Coordinates of C-alpha atoms in Angstrom, one line a residue:
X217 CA 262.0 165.7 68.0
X218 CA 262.5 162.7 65.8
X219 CA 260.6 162.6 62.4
X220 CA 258.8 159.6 63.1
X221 CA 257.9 161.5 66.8
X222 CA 256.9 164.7 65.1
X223 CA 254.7 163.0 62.3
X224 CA 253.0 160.9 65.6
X225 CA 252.4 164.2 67.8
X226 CA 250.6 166.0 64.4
X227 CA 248.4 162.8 63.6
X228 CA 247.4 162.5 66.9
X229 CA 247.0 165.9 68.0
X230 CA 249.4 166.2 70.2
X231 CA 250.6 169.5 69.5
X232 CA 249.8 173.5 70.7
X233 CA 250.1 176.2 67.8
X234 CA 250.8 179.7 68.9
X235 CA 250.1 182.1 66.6
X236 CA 251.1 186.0 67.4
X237 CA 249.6 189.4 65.5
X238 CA 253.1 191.1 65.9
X239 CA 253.4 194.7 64.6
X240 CA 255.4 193.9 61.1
X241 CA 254.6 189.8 61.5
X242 CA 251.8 187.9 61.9
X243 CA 253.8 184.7 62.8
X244 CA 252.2 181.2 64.2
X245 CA 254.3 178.0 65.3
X246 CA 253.2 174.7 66.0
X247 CA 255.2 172.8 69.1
X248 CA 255.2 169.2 69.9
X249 CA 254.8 167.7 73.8
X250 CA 258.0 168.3 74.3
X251 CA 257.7 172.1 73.4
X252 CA 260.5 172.3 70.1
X253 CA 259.0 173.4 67.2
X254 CA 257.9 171.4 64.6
X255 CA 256.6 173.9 61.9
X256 CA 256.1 177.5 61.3
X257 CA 254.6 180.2 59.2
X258 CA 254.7 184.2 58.8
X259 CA 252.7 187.0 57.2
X260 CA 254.1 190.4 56.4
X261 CA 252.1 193.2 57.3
X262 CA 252.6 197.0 57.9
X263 CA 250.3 199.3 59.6
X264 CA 249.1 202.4 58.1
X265 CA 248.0 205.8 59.0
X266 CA 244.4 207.1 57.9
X267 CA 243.0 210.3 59.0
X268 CA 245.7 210.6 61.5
X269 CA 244.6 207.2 62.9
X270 CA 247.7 204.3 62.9
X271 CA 245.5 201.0 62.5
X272 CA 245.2 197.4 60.4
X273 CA 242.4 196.7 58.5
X274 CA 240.6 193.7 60.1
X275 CA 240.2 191.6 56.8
X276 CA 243.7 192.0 56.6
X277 CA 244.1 190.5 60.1
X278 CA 242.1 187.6 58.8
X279 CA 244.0 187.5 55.4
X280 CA 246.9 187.2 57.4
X281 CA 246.0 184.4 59.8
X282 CA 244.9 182.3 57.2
X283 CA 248.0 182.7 55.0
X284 CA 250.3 182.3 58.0
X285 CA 248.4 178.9 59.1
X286 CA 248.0 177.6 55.6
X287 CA 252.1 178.2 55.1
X288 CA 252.3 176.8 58.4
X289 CA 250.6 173.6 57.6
X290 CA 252.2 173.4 53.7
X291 CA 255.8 173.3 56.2
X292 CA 254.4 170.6 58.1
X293 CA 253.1 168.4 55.5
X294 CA 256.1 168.7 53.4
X295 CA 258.3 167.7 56.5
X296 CA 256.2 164.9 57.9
X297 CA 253.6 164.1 54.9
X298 CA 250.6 164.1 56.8
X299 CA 248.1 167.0 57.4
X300 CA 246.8 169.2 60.9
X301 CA 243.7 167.7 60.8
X302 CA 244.1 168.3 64.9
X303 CA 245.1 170.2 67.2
X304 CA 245.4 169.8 71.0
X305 CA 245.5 173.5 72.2
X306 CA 245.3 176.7 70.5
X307 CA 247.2 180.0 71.8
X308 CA 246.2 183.4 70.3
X309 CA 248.5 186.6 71.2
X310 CA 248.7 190.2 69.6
X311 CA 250.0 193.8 70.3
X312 CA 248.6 195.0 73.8
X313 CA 246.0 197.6 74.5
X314 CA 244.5 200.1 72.0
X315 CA 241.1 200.4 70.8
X316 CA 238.4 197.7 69.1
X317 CA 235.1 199.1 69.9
X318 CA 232.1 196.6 68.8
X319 CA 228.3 197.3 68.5
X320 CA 225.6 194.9 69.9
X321 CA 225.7 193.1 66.5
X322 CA 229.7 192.8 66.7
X323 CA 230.6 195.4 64.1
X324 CA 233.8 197.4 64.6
X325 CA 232.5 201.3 65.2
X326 CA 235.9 202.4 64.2
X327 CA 238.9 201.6 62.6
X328 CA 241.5 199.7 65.2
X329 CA 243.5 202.5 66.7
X330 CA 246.9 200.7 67.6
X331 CA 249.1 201.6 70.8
X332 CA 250.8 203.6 68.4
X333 CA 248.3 206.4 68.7
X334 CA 249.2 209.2 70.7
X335 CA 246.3 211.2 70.4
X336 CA 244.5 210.7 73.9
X337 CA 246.9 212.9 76.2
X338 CA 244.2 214.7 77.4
X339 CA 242.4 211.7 78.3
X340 CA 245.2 209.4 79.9
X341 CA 246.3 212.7 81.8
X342 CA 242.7 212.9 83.4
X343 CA 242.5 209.7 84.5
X344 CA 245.8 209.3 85.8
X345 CA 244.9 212.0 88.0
X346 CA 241.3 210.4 88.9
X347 CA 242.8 207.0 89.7
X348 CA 246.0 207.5 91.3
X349 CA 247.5 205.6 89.2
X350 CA 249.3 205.6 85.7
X351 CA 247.3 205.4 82.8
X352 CA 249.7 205.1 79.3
X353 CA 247.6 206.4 76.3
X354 CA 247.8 203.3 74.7
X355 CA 245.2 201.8 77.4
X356 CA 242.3 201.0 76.2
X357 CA 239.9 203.1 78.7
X358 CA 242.2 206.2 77.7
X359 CA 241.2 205.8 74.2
X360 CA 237.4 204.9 75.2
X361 CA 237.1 208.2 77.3
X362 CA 239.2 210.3 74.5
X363 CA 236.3 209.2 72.7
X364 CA 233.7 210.4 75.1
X365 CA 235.7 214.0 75.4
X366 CA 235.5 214.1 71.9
X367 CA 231.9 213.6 71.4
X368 CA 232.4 210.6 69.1
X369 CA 229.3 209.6 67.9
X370 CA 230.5 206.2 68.4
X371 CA 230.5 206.5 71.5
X372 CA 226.6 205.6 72.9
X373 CA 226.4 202.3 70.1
X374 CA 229.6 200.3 72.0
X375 CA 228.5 197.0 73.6
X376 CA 231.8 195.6 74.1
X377 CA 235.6 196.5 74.1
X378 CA 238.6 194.5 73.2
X379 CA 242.0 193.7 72.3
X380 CA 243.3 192.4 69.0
X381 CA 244.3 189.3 70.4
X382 CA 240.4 189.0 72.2
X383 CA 238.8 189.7 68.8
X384 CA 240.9 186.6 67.2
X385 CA 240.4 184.3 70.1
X386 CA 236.1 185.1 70.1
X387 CA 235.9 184.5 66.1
X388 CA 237.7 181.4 66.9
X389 CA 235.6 180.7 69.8
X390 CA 232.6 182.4 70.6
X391 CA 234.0 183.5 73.8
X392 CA 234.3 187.4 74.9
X393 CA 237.4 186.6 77.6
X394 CA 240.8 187.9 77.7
X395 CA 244.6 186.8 79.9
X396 CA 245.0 188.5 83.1
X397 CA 248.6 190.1 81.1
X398 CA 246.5 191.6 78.4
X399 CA 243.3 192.7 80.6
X400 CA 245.7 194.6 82.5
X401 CA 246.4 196.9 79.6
X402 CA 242.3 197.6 79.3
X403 CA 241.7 199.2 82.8
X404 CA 243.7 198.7 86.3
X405 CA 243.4 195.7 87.7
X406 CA 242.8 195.1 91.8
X407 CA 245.4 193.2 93.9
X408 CA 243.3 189.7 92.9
X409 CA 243.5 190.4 89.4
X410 CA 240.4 191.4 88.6
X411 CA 239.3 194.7 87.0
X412 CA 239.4 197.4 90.1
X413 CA 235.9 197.5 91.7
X414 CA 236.4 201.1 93.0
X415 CA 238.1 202.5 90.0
X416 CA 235.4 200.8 87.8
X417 CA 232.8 203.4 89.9
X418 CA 235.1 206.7 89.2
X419 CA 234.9 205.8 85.9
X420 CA 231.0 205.0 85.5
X421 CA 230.9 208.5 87.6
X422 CA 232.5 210.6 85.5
X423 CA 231.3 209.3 82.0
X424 CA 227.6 209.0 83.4
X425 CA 228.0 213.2 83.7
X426 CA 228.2 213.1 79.7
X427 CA 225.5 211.1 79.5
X428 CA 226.9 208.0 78.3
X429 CA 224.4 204.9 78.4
X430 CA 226.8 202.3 79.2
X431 CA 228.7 201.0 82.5
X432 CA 232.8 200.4 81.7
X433 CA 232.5 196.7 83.4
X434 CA 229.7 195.7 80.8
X435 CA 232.2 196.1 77.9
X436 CA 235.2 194.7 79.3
X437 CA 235.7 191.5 78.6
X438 CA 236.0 188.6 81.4
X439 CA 239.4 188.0 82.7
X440 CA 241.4 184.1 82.6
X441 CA 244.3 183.3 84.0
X442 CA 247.4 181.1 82.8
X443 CA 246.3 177.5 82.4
X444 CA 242.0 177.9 82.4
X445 CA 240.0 177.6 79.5
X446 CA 239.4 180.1 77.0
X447 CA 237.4 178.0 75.3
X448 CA 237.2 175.4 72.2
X449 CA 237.9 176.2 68.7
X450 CA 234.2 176.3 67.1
X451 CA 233.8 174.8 63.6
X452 CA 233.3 179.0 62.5
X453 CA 236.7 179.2 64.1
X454 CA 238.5 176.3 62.1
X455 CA 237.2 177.6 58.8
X456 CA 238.8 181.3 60.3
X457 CA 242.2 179.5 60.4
X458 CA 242.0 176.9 58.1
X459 CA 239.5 177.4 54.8
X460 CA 240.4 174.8 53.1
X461 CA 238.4 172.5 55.8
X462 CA 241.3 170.2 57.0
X463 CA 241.4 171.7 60.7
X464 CA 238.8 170.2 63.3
X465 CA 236.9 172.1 65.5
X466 CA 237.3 171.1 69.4
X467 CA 240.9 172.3 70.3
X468 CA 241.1 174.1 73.7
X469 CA 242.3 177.5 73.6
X470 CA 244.5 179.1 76.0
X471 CA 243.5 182.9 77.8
X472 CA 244.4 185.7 74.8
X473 CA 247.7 187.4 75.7
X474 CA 249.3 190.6 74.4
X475 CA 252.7 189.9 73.2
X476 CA 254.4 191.2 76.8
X477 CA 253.2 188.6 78.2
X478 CA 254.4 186.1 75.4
X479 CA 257.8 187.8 76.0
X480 CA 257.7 186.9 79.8
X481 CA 256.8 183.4 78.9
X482 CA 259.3 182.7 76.2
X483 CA 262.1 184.3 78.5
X484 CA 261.2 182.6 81.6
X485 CA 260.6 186.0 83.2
X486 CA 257.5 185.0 85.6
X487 CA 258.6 184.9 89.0
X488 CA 259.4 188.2 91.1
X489 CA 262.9 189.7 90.7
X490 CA 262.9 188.8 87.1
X491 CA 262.3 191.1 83.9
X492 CA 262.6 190.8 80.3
X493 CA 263.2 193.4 77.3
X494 CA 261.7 192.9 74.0
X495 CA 262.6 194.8 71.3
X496 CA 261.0 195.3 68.1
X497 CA 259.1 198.1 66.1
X498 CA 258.7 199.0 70.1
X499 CA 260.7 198.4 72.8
X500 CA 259.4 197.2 76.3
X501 CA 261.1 195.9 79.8
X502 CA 259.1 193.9 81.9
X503 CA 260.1 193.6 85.6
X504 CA 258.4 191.6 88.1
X505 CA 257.9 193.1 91.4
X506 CA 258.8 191.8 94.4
X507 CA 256.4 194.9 96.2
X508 CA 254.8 197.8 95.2
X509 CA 256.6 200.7 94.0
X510 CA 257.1 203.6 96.7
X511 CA 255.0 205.8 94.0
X512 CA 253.2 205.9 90.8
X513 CA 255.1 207.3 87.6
X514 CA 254.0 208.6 84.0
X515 CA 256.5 206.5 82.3
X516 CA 255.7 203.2 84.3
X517 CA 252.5 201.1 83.3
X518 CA 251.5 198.2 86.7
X519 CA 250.4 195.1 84.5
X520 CA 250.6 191.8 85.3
X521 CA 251.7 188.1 84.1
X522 CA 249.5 185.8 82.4
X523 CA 249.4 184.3 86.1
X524 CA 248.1 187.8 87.5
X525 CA 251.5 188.8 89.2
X526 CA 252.1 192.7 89.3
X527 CA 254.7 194.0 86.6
X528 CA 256.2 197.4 86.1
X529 CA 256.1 197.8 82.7
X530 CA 258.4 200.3 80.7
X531 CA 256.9 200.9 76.9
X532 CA 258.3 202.5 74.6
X533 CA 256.5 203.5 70.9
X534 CA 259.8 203.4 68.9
X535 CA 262.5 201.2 68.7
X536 CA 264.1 199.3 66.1
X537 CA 262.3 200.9 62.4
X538 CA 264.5 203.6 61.7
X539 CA 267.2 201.3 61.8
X540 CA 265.4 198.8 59.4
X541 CA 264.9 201.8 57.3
X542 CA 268.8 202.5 57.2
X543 CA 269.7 198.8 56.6
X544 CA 267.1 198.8 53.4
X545 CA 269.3 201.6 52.5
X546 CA 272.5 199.8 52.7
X547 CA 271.1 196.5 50.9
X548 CA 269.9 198.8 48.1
X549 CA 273.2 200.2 47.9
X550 CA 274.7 196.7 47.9
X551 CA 272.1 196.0 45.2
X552 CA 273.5 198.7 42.8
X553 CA 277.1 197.2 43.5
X554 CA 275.8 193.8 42.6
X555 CA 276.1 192.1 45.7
X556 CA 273.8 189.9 46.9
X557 CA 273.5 189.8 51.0
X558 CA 271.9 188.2 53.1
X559 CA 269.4 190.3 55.2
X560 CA 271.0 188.8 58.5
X561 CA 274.4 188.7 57.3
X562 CA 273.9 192.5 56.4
X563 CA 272.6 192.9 59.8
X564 CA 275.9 191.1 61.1
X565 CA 278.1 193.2 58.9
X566 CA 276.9 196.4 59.7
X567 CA 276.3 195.9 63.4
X568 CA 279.4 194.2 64.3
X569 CA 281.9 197.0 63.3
X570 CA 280.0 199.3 66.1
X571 CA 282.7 197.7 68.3
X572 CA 285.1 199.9 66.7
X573 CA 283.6 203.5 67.1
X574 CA 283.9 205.7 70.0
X575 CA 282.1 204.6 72.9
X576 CA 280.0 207.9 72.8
X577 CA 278.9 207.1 69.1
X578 CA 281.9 210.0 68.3
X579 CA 278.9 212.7 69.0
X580 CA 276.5 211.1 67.0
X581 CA 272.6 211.4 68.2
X582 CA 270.0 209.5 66.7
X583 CA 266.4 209.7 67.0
X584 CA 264.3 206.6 66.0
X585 CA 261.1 207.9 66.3
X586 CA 258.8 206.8 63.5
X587 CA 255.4 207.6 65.8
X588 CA 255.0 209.9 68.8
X589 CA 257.0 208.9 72.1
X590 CA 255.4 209.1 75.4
X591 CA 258.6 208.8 77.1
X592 CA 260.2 211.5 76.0
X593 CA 256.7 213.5 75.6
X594 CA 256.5 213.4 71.5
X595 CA 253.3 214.1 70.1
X596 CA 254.8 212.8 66.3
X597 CA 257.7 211.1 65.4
X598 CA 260.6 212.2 62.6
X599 CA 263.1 210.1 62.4
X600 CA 266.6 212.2 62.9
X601 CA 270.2 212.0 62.6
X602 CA 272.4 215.0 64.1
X603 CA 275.7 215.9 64.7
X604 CA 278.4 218.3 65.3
X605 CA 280.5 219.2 62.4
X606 CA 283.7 217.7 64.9
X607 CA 281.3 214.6 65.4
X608 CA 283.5 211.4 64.7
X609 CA 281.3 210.7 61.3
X610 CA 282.2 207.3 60.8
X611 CA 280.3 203.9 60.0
X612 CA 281.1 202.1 63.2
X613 CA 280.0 205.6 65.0
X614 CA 276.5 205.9 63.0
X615 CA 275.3 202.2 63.5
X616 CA 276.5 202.5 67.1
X617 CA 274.2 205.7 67.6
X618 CA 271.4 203.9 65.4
X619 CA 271.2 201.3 68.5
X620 CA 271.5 203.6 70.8
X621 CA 268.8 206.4 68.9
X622 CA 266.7 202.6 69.4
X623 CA 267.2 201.7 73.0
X624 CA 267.3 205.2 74.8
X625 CA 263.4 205.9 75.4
X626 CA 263.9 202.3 77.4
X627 CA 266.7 203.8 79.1
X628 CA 265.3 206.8 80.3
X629 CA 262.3 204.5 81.3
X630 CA 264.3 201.9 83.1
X631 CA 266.8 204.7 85.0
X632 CA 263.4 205.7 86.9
X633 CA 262.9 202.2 88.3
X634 CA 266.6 201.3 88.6
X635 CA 267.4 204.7 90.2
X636 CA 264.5 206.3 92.2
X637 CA 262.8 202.7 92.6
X638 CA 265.7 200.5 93.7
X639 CA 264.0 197.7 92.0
X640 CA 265.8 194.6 92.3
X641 CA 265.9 192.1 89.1
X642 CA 268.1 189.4 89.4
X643 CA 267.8 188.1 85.9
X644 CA 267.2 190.5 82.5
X645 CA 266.9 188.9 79.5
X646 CA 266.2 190.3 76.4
X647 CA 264.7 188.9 73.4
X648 CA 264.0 190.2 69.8
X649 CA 265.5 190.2 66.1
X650 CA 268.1 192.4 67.1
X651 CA 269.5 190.1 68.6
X652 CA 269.9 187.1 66.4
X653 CA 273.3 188.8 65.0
X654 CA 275.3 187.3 68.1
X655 CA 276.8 189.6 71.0
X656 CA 276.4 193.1 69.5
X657 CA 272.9 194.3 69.9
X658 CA 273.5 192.4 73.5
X659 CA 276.2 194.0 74.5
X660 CA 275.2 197.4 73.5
X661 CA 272.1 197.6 75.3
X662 CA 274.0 196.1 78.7
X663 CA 276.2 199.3 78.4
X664 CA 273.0 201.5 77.6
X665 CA 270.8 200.4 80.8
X666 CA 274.0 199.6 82.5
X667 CA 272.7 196.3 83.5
X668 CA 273.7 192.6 82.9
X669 CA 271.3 191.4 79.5
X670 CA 270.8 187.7 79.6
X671 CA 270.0 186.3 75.9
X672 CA 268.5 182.6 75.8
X673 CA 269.0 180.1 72.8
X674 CA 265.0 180.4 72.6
X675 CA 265.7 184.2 72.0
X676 CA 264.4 184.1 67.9
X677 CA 261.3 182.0 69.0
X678 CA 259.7 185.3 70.5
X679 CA 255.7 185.4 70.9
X680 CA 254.0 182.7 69.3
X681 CA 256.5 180.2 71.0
X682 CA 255.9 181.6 74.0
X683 CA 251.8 181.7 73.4
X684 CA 252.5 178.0 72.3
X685 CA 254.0 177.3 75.6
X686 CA 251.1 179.3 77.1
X687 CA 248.5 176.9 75.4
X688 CA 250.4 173.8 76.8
X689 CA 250.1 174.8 80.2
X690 CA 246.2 175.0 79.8
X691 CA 245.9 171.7 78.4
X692 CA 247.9 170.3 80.6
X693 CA 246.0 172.0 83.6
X694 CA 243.0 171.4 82.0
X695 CA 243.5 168.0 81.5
X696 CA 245.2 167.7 85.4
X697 CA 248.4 166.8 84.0
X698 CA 249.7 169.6 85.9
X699 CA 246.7 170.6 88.4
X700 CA 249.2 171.7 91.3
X701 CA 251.8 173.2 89.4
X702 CA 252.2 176.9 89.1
X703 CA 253.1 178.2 85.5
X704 CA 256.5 180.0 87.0
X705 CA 257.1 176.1 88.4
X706 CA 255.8 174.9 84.7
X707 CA 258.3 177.0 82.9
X708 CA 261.8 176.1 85.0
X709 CA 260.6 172.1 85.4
X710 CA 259.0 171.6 82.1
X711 CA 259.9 173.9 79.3
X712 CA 263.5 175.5 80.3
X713 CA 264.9 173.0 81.9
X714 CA 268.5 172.7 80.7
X715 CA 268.2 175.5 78.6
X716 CA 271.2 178.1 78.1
X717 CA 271.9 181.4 77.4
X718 CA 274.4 183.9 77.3
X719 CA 275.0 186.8 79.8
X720 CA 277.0 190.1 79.2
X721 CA 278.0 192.9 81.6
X722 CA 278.0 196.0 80.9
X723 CA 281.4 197.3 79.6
X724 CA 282.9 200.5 82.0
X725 CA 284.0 202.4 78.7
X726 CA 280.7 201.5 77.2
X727 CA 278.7 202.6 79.6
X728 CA 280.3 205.4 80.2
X729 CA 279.3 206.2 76.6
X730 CA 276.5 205.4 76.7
X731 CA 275.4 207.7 79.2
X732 CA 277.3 210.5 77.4
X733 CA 275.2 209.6 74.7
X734 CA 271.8 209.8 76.5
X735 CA 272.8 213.2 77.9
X736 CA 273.3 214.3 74.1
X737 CA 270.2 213.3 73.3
X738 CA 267.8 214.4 76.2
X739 CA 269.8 217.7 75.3
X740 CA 268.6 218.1 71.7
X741 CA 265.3 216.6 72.1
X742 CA 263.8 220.1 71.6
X743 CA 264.8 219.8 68.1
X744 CA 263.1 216.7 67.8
X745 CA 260.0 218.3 69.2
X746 CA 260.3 221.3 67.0
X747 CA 261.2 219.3 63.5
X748 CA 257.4 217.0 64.5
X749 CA 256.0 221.0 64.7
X750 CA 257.3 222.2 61.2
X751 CA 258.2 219.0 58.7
X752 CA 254.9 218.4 57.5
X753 CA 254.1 214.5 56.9
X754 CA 252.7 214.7 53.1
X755 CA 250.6 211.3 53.9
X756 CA 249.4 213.6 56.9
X757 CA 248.8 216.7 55.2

């Protein structure tokens, strides 16, 4: 978009910010009509671990937002020198599932546990059972009934439950609703899309016997779908985002979403037979079905599109940290040399010499696990490098099993629906910083799933660009600009139209090795296991 076009769209309001409560970012972007961006901002954040508990303080959440939006609006002032006193639509979207439990007065009973929480095994296990169906224990109503089987005191005071992306949206609004996509990750869902009736009276069953006061439905919150209202941005709401009182109240907001379903939109993964990975401090593939699947699995999570579609769902708690970790390493070293790199052009340099090691990673296993891993049954994580002494030690070999180490939970994941399944996806397409250093990250994970990886130019725009998009379709619904058209029909008319990307096969040799690699590491996992038994966490102890 032209300058004079982009300085128009932000006078007149003719713009949709997206703003996404990543796991390391709190990022927001703000889009013009014809969906390019016109300015951003970002907030680092980390989560921490308290009494055993991985969460984020909520004042930092707000803390964050604001200094993400004011950044935000400093980028576009300075580019177009006028301010966001308007905004058409609003788009809020965060890390799926976990816990927010709320009293009647709206105070949090407990700190936010994260989906990075693997402490309701017990729970998820029951219910799987109960329901017939597969519930992760980073679902909401596994940590709610953990809570019950633990006698939480907690427990008998909640009055509502929610993501983190439905706490931002009601302080911005007022308004207790939640997407389809990220509902889906509270409690199952029912073929309509709605929270499932007979499901909803196991439940009330079996917590009424431990004399809990409360019915689940009453603390879910109502369910939208792509392109109806969420609501308007009260004036509370635009002091949230903006304090220093240059933001007007009155924007719509789009349906909260959790970031998967941001990754579906952004990759133009919507319609059945297509899927999409995101990688990131996790790792998930998204693949929309076509039918049911013949059965239900403990490593496969039904949710749905922000349009209600079903979607097997393959979610990993680990993927890319421990390899962050070993690139700070690096730069420091290149920081006692001296040299000053860039953090992408380190990621370049180091990654793109992992074509020159053994396809195998020369016997090199890697394990990235930072947190517990439900795919590979890990109650804690500690991160892990092994080897033979005839391992092939080399550079090219350790970065190679570093991306491997990231992508093999997903693997492992993805072989059940690609192998016992037969799912058919007829487009994959992976998004995520990984993949900003051209080819490598790409190609590596097409030999690890052994499936063709599709990386768009939008790749880097991730969440909040896809949340953005998200909020354009509901003011264009809303406003009957596009009344009849379907968001799948949205996305390939409207927003991708023309766009490009890049697809890679997998490589025989590569594959190969790669599979030699994951047999490696499902081999030593054990030692995984036994080194989360006896290395004691000092922050833990």
């Amino acid at each position: 978009m032209e300058l004079k076009e982009a300085t128009e769209a932000i006078q007149n309001g003719e713009t949709a910010l997206g703003i996404e409560l990543g796991s390391t970012n709190i990022k927001a972007v703000l889009t013009g009509p014809d969906f390019q961006t016109l300015a951003s901002g970002s907030f680092a954040w980390e989560n921490e671990r308290k009494d055993g508990i991985w969460t984020y303080p909520l004042d930092l959440v707000w803390k964050g937002i604001a200094a993400c939006y004011a950044q935000l609006a400093g980028n576009a002032r300075a580019r177009c020198h006028v301010p966001i006193e308007k905004i058409g639509a609003i788009g809020v979207s965060a890390m799926m599932h976990g816990y927010l439990p709320f009293d009647a007065a709206g105070n949090l009973l407990v700190p936010f546990r994260t989906w990075r929480n693997a402490i309701t095994g017990t729970s998820a296990k029951e219910l799987s059972e109960l329901f017939g169906c597969n519930i992760p224990q980073r679902w909401s109503v596994a940590h709610v009934y953990q809570a019950v089987l633990n006698g939480e005191a907690h427990v008998k005071e909640i009055a509502h439950l929610t993501t983190l992306a439905g706490y931002v949206h009601e302080q911005l609004t007022g308004e207790n609703v939640l997407g389809v996509g990220d509902a889906s990750g509270m409690f199952p869902l029912d073929g309509a899309g709605r929270y499932d009736k007979e499901k909803i009276l196991q439940f009330d069953v079996l917590v009424h016997k431990k004399s809990v006061p409360w019915n689940i439905e009453d603390l879910l919150p109502a369910i939208r779908f792509a392109g109806e209202s969420g609501g308007r941005l009260t004036e509370a709401g635009a002091r949230r985002l903006d304090p220093s009182g240059t933001l007007q109240a009155g924007a719509l907001l789009a349906p909260p979403e959790g970031d998967a379903g941001t990754g579906m939109v952004s990759t133009n993964a919507v319609r059945p037979c297509t899927g999409n990975i995101s990688v990131g401090t996790s790792a998930f593939s998204m693949n929309v079905l076509e039918h049911p699947l013949k059965t239900w699995h403990e490593d496969i999570d039904i949710v749905a599109t922000p349009a209600g579609a079903p979607v097997a769902m393959v979610h990993t708690n680990n993927c890319s940290s421990d390899l962050n970790a070993w690139v700070g390493l690096f730069r420091d070293f290149a920081d006692y040399l001296g040299v000053d790199v860039a953090p992408d052009e380190l990621y370049r340099l180091l990654l793109v010499h992992t074509a020159k090691g053994d396809p195998d990673a020369g016997g090199i296993v890697n394990y990235s696990c930072l947190s517990g891993e439900n795919i590979t049954r890990l109650a804690a994580g500690r991160p892990m490098c092994v080897r033979t002494p005839h391992s092939h030690f080399t550079l090219p070999n350790f970065m190679l099993a570093q991306l491997y180490g990231a992508f093999a939970p997903l693997k492992i994941g993805m072989d059940i629906l690609v192998n016992e399944e037969k799912i058919r996806t007829d487009a994959m397409i992976a998004q995520g910083g990984l993949f900003k250093t051209p080819v490598i990250a790409q190609q590596v994970l097409a030999n690890a799933l052994n499936l063709p990886i599709t990386v768009m130019e939008t790749a880097g725009e991730g969440g909040p660009w896809g949340m953005a998009v998200l909020a354009w379709y509901a003011l264009r619904t809303q406003t009957g600009a596009g009344e009849h058209q379907g968001l799948a029909d949205f996305l390939d008319d409207e927003v991708f139209c023309g766009a490009e990307g890049t697809t890679l096969l997998p490589e025989p040799a590569g594959a190969l090795g790669a599979e030699a690699y994951i047999e490696r590491y499902r081999a030593a996992l054990p030692a995984e296991q036994r080194a989360a038994e006896t290395l004691v966490d000092q922050e833990e102890a």
